[in-house]
PDB file of N, CA and C in Angstrom:
ATOM      1  N   MET A1182       9.611   9.594   7.876  1.00 61.00           N
ATOM      2  CA  MET A1182       8.277   9.807   8.405  1.00 61.00           C
ATOM      3  C   MET A1182       7.971   8.684   9.392  1.00 61.00           C
ATOM      4  N   ASP A1183       7.578   9.062  10.584  1.00 85.00           N
ATOM      5  CA  ASP A1183       7.179   8.086  11.594  1.00 85.00           C
ATOM      6  C   ASP A1183       5.712   7.730  11.362  1.00 85.00           C
ATOM      7  N   TYR A1184       5.474   6.557  10.855  1.00 92.00           N
ATOM      8  CA  TYR A1184       4.144   6.161  10.401  1.00 92.00           C
ATOM      9  C   TYR A1184       4.015   4.668  10.641  1.00 92.00           C
ATOM     10  N   ASN A1185       2.987   4.245  11.378  1.00 95.00           N
ATOM     11  CA  ASN A1185       2.888   2.824  11.701  1.00 95.00           C
ATOM     12  C   ASN A1185       1.798   2.122  10.883  1.00 95.00           C
ATOM     13  N   TYR A1186       1.784   0.825  10.993  1.00 96.00           N
ATOM     14  CA  TYR A1186       0.850   0.003  10.212  1.00 96.00           C
ATOM     15  C   TYR A1186      -0.604   0.323  10.538  1.00 96.00           C
ATOM     16  N   GLU A1187      -0.895   0.596  11.788  1.00 96.00           N
ATOM     17  CA  GLU A1187      -2.273   0.936  12.185  1.00 96.00           C
ATOM     18  C   GLU A1187      -2.724   2.236  11.519  1.00 96.00           C
ATOM     19  N   GLU A1188      -1.793   3.206  11.385  1.00 96.00           N
ATOM     20  CA  GLU A1188      -2.116   4.453  10.692  1.00 96.00           C
ATOM     21  C   GLU A1188      -2.394   4.192   9.210  1.00 96.00           C
ATOM     22  N   LEU A1189      -1.659   3.262   8.629  1.00 96.00           N
ATOM     23  CA  LEU A1189      -1.904   2.885   7.235  1.00 96.00           C
ATOM     24  C   LEU A1189      -3.341   2.401   7.079  1.00 96.00           C
ATOM     25  N   ILE A1190      -3.762   1.496   7.943  1.00 96.00           N
ATOM     26  CA  ILE A1190      -5.125   0.950   7.862  1.00 96.00           C
ATOM     27  C   ILE A1190      -6.154   2.058   8.060  1.00 96.00           C
ATOM     28  N   GLU A1191      -5.949   2.922   9.048  1.00 96.00           N
ATOM     29  CA  GLU A1191      -6.871   4.039   9.294  1.00 96.00           C
ATOM     30  C   GLU A1191      -6.960   4.947   8.079  1.00 96.00           C
ATOM     31  N   ASP A1192      -5.814   5.305   7.516  1.00 96.00           N
ATOM     32  CA  ASP A1192      -5.807   6.201   6.360  1.00 96.00           C
ATOM     33  C   ASP A1192      -6.471   5.570   5.145  1.00 96.00           C
ATOM     34  N   LEU A1193      -6.212   4.304   4.894  1.00 96.00           N
ATOM     35  CA  LEU A1193      -6.855   3.623   3.770  1.00 96.00           C
ATOM     36  C   LEU A1193      -8.369   3.575   3.967  1.00 96.00           C
ATOM     37  N   THR A1194      -8.796   3.311   5.181  1.00 94.00           N
ATOM     38  CA  THR A1194     -10.228   3.260   5.486  1.00 94.00           C
ATOM     39  C   THR A1194     -10.890   4.609   5.230  1.00 94.00           C
ATOM     40  N   ARG A1195     -10.160   5.675   5.478  1.00 93.00           N
ATOM     41  CA  ARG A1195     -10.682   7.038   5.260  1.00 93.00           C
ATOM     42  C   ARG A1195     -10.601   7.479   3.809  1.00 93.00           C
ATOM     43  N   GLY A1196     -10.034   6.639   2.946  1.00 92.00           N
ATOM     44  CA  GLY A1196      -9.958   6.972   1.533  1.00 92.00           C
ATOM     45  C   GLY A1196      -8.675   7.678   1.122  1.00 92.00           C
ATOM     46  N   ARG A1197      -7.692   7.701   2.000  1.00 95.00           N
ATOM     47  CA  ARG A1197      -6.420   8.334   1.656  1.00 95.00           C
ATOM     48  C   ARG A1197      -5.588   7.414   0.770  1.00 95.00           C
ATOM     49  N   GLU A1198      -4.577   8.000   0.155  1.00 96.00           N
ATOM     50  CA  GLU A1198      -3.701   7.275  -0.748  1.00 96.00           C
ATOM     51  C   GLU A1198      -2.279   7.372  -0.229  1.00 96.00           C
ATOM     52  N   ILE A1199      -1.527   6.294  -0.360  1.00 97.00           N
ATOM     53  CA  ILE A1199      -0.175   6.226   0.179  1.00 97.00           C
ATOM     54  C   ILE A1199       0.773   5.730  -0.903  1.00 97.00           C
ATOM     55  N   GLU A1200       1.896   6.413  -1.034  1.00 98.00           N
ATOM     56  CA  GLU A1200       2.974   5.950  -1.893  1.00 98.00           C
ATOM     57  C   GLU A1200       4.119   5.549  -0.978  1.00 98.00           C
ATOM     58  N   PHE A1201       4.718   4.396  -1.273  1.00 98.00           N
ATOM     59  CA  PHE A1201       5.806   3.926  -0.427  1.00 98.00           C
ATOM     60  C   PHE A1201       6.880   3.231  -1.246  1.00 98.00           C
ATOM     61  N   ILE A1202       8.013   3.036  -0.594  1.00 98.00           N
ATOM     62  CA  ILE A1202       9.158   2.379  -1.227  1.00 98.00           C
ATOM     63  C   ILE A1202       9.460   1.101  -0.453  1.00 98.00           C
ATOM     64  N   TYR A1203       9.617   0.026  -1.201  1.00 98.00           N
ATOM     65  CA  TYR A1203      10.014  -1.263  -0.623  1.00 98.00           C
ATOM     66  C   TYR A1203      11.025  -1.884  -1.571  1.00 98.00           C
ATOM     67  N   ASN A1204      12.157  -2.260  -1.058  1.00 97.00           N
ATOM     68  CA  ASN A1204      13.191  -2.912  -1.854  1.00 97.00           C
ATOM     69  C   ASN A1204      13.549  -2.076  -3.097  1.00 97.00           C
ATOM     70  N   ASN A1205      13.680  -0.763  -2.888  1.00 97.00           N
ATOM     71  CA  ASN A1205      14.039   0.207  -3.936  1.00 97.00           C
ATOM     72  C   ASN A1205      13.013   0.310  -5.061  1.00 97.00           C
ATOM     73  N   GLU A1206      11.802  -0.146  -4.830  1.00 98.00           N
ATOM     74  CA  GLU A1206      10.716  -0.028  -5.805  1.00 98.00           C
ATOM     75  C   GLU A1206       9.618   0.847  -5.203  1.00 98.00           C
ATOM     76  N   HIS A1207       8.948   1.615  -6.040  1.00 98.00           N
ATOM     77  CA  HIS A1207       7.891   2.520  -5.596  1.00 98.00           C
ATOM     78  C   HIS A1207       6.522   1.868  -5.810  1.00 98.00           C
ATOM     79  N   TYR A1208       5.650   2.014  -4.810  1.00 98.00           N
ATOM     80  CA  TYR A1208       4.319   1.406  -4.833  1.00 98.00           C
ATOM     81  C   TYR A1208       3.257   2.426  -4.439  1.00 98.00           C
ATOM     82  N   TYR A1209       2.030   2.147  -4.848  1.00 98.00           N
ATOM     83  CA  TYR A1209       0.861   2.948  -4.505  1.00 98.00           C
ATOM     84  C   TYR A1209      -0.169   2.023  -3.871  1.00 98.00           C
ATOM     85  N   ILE A1210      -0.842   2.526  -2.846  1.00 98.00           N
ATOM     86  CA  ILE A1210      -1.977   1.818  -2.277  1.00 98.00           C
ATOM     87  C   ILE A1210      -2.990   2.870  -1.845  1.00 98.00           C
ATOM     88  N   GLY A1211      -4.240   2.659  -2.184  1.00 96.00           N
ATOM     89  CA  GLY A1211      -5.247   3.639  -1.818  1.00 96.00           C
ATOM     90  C   GLY A1211      -6.605   3.323  -2.397  1.00 96.00           C
ATOM     91  N   CYS A1212      -7.471   4.295  -2.265  1.00 91.00           N
ATOM     92  CA  CYS A1212      -8.839   4.165  -2.753  1.00 91.00           C
ATOM     93  C   CYS A1212      -9.048   5.187  -3.860  1.00 91.00           C
ATOM     94  N   GLY A1213      -9.008   4.721  -5.084  1.00 76.00           N
ATOM     95  CA  GLY A1213      -9.223   5.592  -6.233  1.00 76.00           C
ATOM     96  C   GLY A1213     -10.468   5.159  -6.981  1.00 76.00           C
ATOM     97  N   THR A1214     -11.218   6.086  -7.440  1.00 76.00           N
ATOM     98  CA  THR A1214     -12.467   5.829  -8.174  1.00 76.00           C
ATOM     99  C   THR A1214     -13.375   4.838  -7.446  1.00 76.00           C
ATOM    100  N   GLY A1215     -13.352   4.895  -6.112  1.00 78.00           N
ATOM    101  CA  GLY A1215     -14.246   4.056  -5.328  1.00 78.00           C
ATOM    102  C   GLY A1215     -13.781   2.629  -5.113  1.00 78.00           C
ATOM    103  N   LYS A1216     -12.595   2.286  -5.608  1.00 89.00           N
ATOM    104  CA  LYS A1216     -12.066   0.932  -5.440  1.00 89.00           C
ATOM    105  C   LYS A1216     -10.750   1.001  -4.676  1.00 89.00           C
ATOM    106  N   PHE A1217     -10.478  -0.017  -3.887  1.00 96.00           N
ATOM    107  CA  PHE A1217      -9.204  -0.108  -3.183  1.00 96.00           C
ATOM    108  C   PHE A1217      -8.196  -0.767  -4.118  1.00 96.00           C
ATOM    109  N   MET A1218      -7.072  -0.066  -4.340  1.00 97.00           N
ATOM    110  CA  MET A1218      -6.124  -0.509  -5.346  1.00 97.00           C
ATOM    111  C   MET A1218      -4.690  -0.473  -4.833  1.00 97.00           C
ATOM    112  N   PHE A1219      -3.885  -1.313  -5.441  1.00 97.00           N
ATOM    113  CA  PHE A1219      -2.453  -1.384  -5.164  1.00 97.00           C
ATOM    114  C   PHE A1219      -1.753  -1.604  -6.495  1.00 97.00           C
ATOM    115  N   TRP A1220      -0.592  -0.970  -6.664  1.00 97.00           N
ATOM    116  CA  TRP A1220       0.236  -1.287  -7.821  1.00 97.00           C
ATOM    117  C   TRP A1220       1.668  -0.818  -7.606  1.00 97.00           C
ATOM    118  N   LYS A1221       2.538  -1.422  -8.364  1.00 97.00           N
ATOM    119  CA  LYS A1221       3.941  -1.040  -8.429  1.00 97.00           C
ATOM    120  C   LYS A1221       4.054  -0.017  -9.553  1.00 97.00           C
ATOM    121  N   PHE A1222       4.722   1.091  -9.290  1.00 97.00           N
ATOM    122  CA  PHE A1222       4.871   2.120 -10.320  1.00 97.00           C
ATOM    123  C   PHE A1222       5.563   1.556 -11.557  1.00 97.00           C
ATOM    124  N   TYR A1223       5.090   1.980 -12.710  1.00 95.00           N
ATOM    125  CA  TYR A1223       5.637   1.600 -14.018  1.00 95.00           C
ATOM    126  C   TYR A1223       5.477   0.114 -14.324  1.00 95.00           C
ATOM    127  N   ASP A1224       4.497  -0.532 -13.705  1.00 96.00           N
ATOM    128  CA  ASP A1224       4.224  -1.943 -13.971  1.00 96.00           C
ATOM    129  C   ASP A1224       2.708  -2.141 -14.008  1.00 96.00           C
ATOM    130  N   CYS A1225       2.132  -1.987 -15.180  1.00 89.00           N
ATOM    131  CA  CYS A1225       0.670  -2.045 -15.318  1.00 89.00           C
ATOM    132  C   CYS A1225       0.110  -3.431 -15.004  1.00 89.00           C
ATOM    133  N   THR A1226       0.941  -4.446 -14.989  1.00 95.00           N
ATOM    134  CA  THR A1226       0.457  -5.799 -14.687  1.00 95.00           C
ATOM    135  C   THR A1226       0.389  -6.071 -13.186  1.00 95.00           C
ATOM    136  N   SER A1227       0.855  -5.138 -12.375  1.00 96.00           N
ATOM    137  CA  SER A1227       0.923  -5.368 -10.929  1.00 96.00           C
ATOM    138  C   SER A1227      -0.336  -4.941 -10.177  1.00 96.00           C
ATOM    139  N   GLU A1228      -1.306  -4.365 -10.866  1.00 96.00           N
ATOM    140  CA  GLU A1228      -2.489  -3.840 -10.187  1.00 96.00           C
ATOM    141  C   GLU A1228      -3.297  -4.934  -9.490  1.00 96.00           C
ATOM    142  N   ILE A1229      -3.660  -4.652  -8.247  1.00 97.00           N
ATOM    143  CA  ILE A1229      -4.516  -5.531  -7.456  1.00 97.00           C
ATOM    144  C   ILE A1229      -5.673  -4.687  -6.948  1.00 97.00           C
ATOM    145  N   ILE A1230      -6.881  -5.204  -7.055  1.00 96.00           N
ATOM    146  CA  ILE A1230      -8.070  -4.494  -6.583  1.00 96.00           C
ATOM    147  C   ILE A1230      -8.722  -5.305  -5.481  1.00 96.00           C
ATOM    148  N   GLY A1231      -9.117  -4.609  -4.426  1.00 96.00           N
ATOM    149  CA  GLY A1231      -9.794  -5.257  -3.306  1.00 96.00           C
ATOM    150  C   GLY A1231     -11.178  -4.683  -3.096  1.00 96.00           C
ATOM    151  N   GLU A1232     -12.045  -5.471  -2.515  1.00 94.00           N
ATOM    152  CA  GLU A1232     -13.405  -5.023  -2.212  1.00 94.00           C
ATOM    153  C   GLU A1232     -13.415  -3.992  -1.090  1.00 94.00           C
ATOM    154  N   ASN A1233     -12.463  -4.119  -0.175  1.00 94.00           N
ATOM    155  CA  ASN A1233     -12.330  -3.199   0.955  1.00 94.00           C
ATOM    156  C   ASN A1233     -10.869  -3.250   1.409  1.00 94.00           C
ATOM    157  N   VAL A1234     -10.544  -2.511   2.462  1.00 95.00           N
ATOM    158  CA  VAL A1234      -9.164  -2.453   2.930  1.00 95.00           C
ATOM    159  C   VAL A1234      -8.645  -3.834   3.307  1.00 95.00           C
ATOM    160  N   GLU A1235      -9.416  -4.582   4.074  1.00 96.00           N
ATOM    161  CA  GLU A1235      -8.969  -5.896   4.532  1.00 96.00           C
ATOM    162  C   GLU A1235      -8.721  -6.848   3.365  1.00 96.00           C
ATOM    163  N   ASP A1236      -9.636  -6.841   2.406  1.00 96.00           N
ATOM    164  CA  ASP A1236      -9.501  -7.705   1.231  1.00 96.00           C
ATOM    165  C   ASP A1236      -8.240  -7.350   0.453  1.00 96.00           C
ATOM    166  N   LEU A1237      -8.005  -6.062   0.249  1.00 97.00           N
ATOM    167  CA  LEU A1237      -6.820  -5.638  -0.490  1.00 97.00           C
ATOM    168  C   LEU A1237      -5.542  -6.038   0.238  1.00 97.00           C
ATOM    169  N   LEU A1238      -5.484  -5.775   1.537  1.00 97.00           N
ATOM    170  CA  LEU A1238      -4.274  -6.096   2.294  1.00 97.00           C
ATOM    171  C   LEU A1238      -3.996  -7.596   2.342  1.00 97.00           C
ATOM    172  N   GLN A1239      -5.029  -8.415   2.268  1.00 97.00           N
ATOM    173  CA  GLN A1239      -4.826  -9.866   2.214  1.00 97.00           C
ATOM    174  C   GLN A1239      -4.265 -10.300   0.870  1.00 97.00           C
ATOM    175  N   LYS A1240      -4.645  -9.600  -0.189  1.00 98.00           N
ATOM    176  CA  LYS A1240      -4.209  -9.962  -1.540  1.00 98.00           C
ATOM    177  C   LYS A1240      -2.788  -9.504  -1.864  1.00 98.00           C
ATOM    178  N   VAL A1241      -2.372  -8.369  -1.302  1.00 98.00           N
ATOM    179  CA  VAL A1241      -1.070  -7.792  -1.639  1.00 98.00           C
ATOM    180  C   VAL A1241       0.051  -8.593  -0.982  1.00 98.00           C
ATOM    181  N   LYS A1242       1.012  -8.982  -1.799  1.00 97.00           N
ATOM    182  CA  LYS A1242       2.196  -9.700  -1.319  1.00 97.00           C
ATOM    183  C   LYS A1242       3.433  -9.022  -1.888  1.00 97.00           C
ATOM    184  N   LEU A1243       4.406  -8.790  -1.029  1.00 97.00           N
ATOM    185  CA  LEU A1243       5.706  -8.254  -1.429  1.00 97.00           C
ATOM    186  C   LEU A1243       6.735  -9.321  -1.084  1.00 97.00           C
ATOM    187  N   ASP A1244       7.371  -9.848  -2.092  1.00 97.00           N
ATOM    188  CA  ASP A1244       8.294 -10.978  -1.904  1.00 97.00           C
ATOM    189  C   ASP A1244       7.613 -12.122  -1.168  1.00 97.00           C
ATOM    190  N   GLY A1245       6.337 -12.344  -1.470  1.00 97.00           N
ATOM    191  CA  GLY A1245       5.590 -13.446  -0.878  1.00 97.00           C
ATOM    192  C   GLY A1245       5.077 -13.184   0.527  1.00 97.00           C
ATOM    193  N   LYS A1246       5.271 -11.968   1.031  1.00 98.00           N
ATOM    194  CA  LYS A1246       4.856 -11.642   2.389  1.00 98.00           C
ATOM    195  C   LYS A1246       3.859 -10.493   2.382  1.00 98.00           C
ATOM    196  N   SER A1247       3.064 -10.416   3.426  1.00 97.00           N
ATOM    197  CA  SER A1247       2.091  -9.329   3.540  1.00 97.00           C
ATOM    198  C   SER A1247       2.797  -8.016   3.860  1.00 97.00           C
ATOM    199  N   ILE A1248       2.103  -6.913   3.626  1.00 97.00           N
ATOM    200  CA  ILE A1248       2.647  -5.604   3.971  1.00 97.00           C
ATOM    201  C   ILE A1248       2.967  -5.546   5.461  1.00 97.00           C
ATOM    202  N   MET A1249       2.106  -6.107   6.285  1.00 97.00           N
ATOM    203  CA  MET A1249       2.352  -6.106   7.721  1.00 97.00           C
ATOM    204  C   MET A1249       3.664  -6.826   8.056  1.00 97.00           C
ATOM    205  N   ASP A1250       3.933  -7.945   7.377  1.00 98.00           N
ATOM    206  CA  ASP A1250       5.135  -8.727   7.662  1.00 98.00           C
ATOM    207  C   ASP A1250       6.429  -8.021   7.265  1.00 98.00           C
ATOM    208  N   VAL A1251       6.361  -7.129   6.274  1.00 98.00           N
ATOM    209  CA  VAL A1251       7.570  -6.422   5.825  1.00 98.00           C
ATOM    210  C   VAL A1251       7.539  -4.945   6.227  1.00 98.00           C
ATOM    211  N   TRP A1252       6.631  -4.582   7.116  1.00 97.00           N
ATOM    212  CA  TRP A1252       6.432  -3.178   7.471  1.00 97.00           C
ATOM    213  C   TRP A1252       7.729  -2.473   7.854  1.00 97.00           C
ATOM    214  N   GLY A1253       8.597  -3.114   8.582  1.00 96.00           N
ATOM    215  CA  GLY A1253       9.857  -2.500   9.009  1.00 96.00           C
ATOM    216  C   GLY A1253      10.798  -2.164   7.864  1.00 96.00           C
ATOM    217  N   LEU A1254      10.548  -2.722   6.678  1.00 97.00           N
ATOM    218  CA  LEU A1254      11.383  -2.476   5.507  1.00 97.00           C
ATOM    219  C   LEU A1254      10.763  -1.478   4.537  1.00 97.00           C
ATOM    220  N   ILE A1255       9.579  -0.983   4.880  1.00 97.00           N
ATOM    221  CA  ILE A1255       8.862  -0.039   4.009  1.00 97.00           C
ATOM    222  C   ILE A1255       9.157   1.386   4.432  1.00 97.00           C
ATOM    223  N   LYS A1256       9.398   2.233   3.436  1.00 97.00           N
ATOM    224  CA  LYS A1256       9.593   3.665   3.689  1.00 97.00           C
ATOM    225  C   LYS A1256       8.408   4.408   3.068  1.00 97.00           C
ATOM    226  N   ILE A1257       7.648   5.104   3.896  1.00 96.00           N
ATOM    227  CA  ILE A1257       6.509   5.875   3.390  1.00 96.00           C
ATOM    228  C   ILE A1257       7.053   7.101   2.664  1.00 96.00           C
ATOM    229  N   ASP A1258       6.597   7.308   1.440  1.00 96.00           N
ATOM    230  CA  ASP A1258       7.026   8.440   0.628  1.00 96.00           C
ATOM    231  C   ASP A1258       6.029   9.592   0.747  1.00 96.00           C
ATOM    232  N   THR A1259       4.743   9.304   0.488  1.00 95.00           N
ATOM    233  CA  THR A1259       3.716  10.344   0.489  1.00 95.00           C
ATOM    234  C   THR A1259       2.400   9.780   0.993  1.00 95.00           C
ATOM    235  N   VAL A1260       1.692  10.574   1.785  1.00 94.00           N
ATOM    236  CA  VAL A1260       0.327  10.252   2.197  1.00 94.00           C
ATOM    237  C   VAL A1260      -0.529  11.428   1.775  1.00 94.00           C
ATOM    238  N   PHE A1261      -1.530  11.162   0.933  1.00 92.00           N
ATOM    239  CA  PHE A1261      -2.403  12.252   0.495  1.00 92.00           C
ATOM    240  C   PHE A1261      -3.833  11.799   0.444  1.00 92.00           C
TER     241      PHE A1261
END
């Protein structure tokens, strides 16, 4: 799927949810129940909640780096 970082931000702002793969692990990021959330599948301790899109994206780190910094290594699985 040809999908860029700016589209990710737009979709999150609109309340969409995205599942992606990074380093052979599956992740979720989106707006559920009115909160912006991120988590690694099958890891209940990985949940991060943000006040808004910007806050969430600042908090999320993959191998110590932001999603933007590792964007080229992310494979989008589903956007809904």
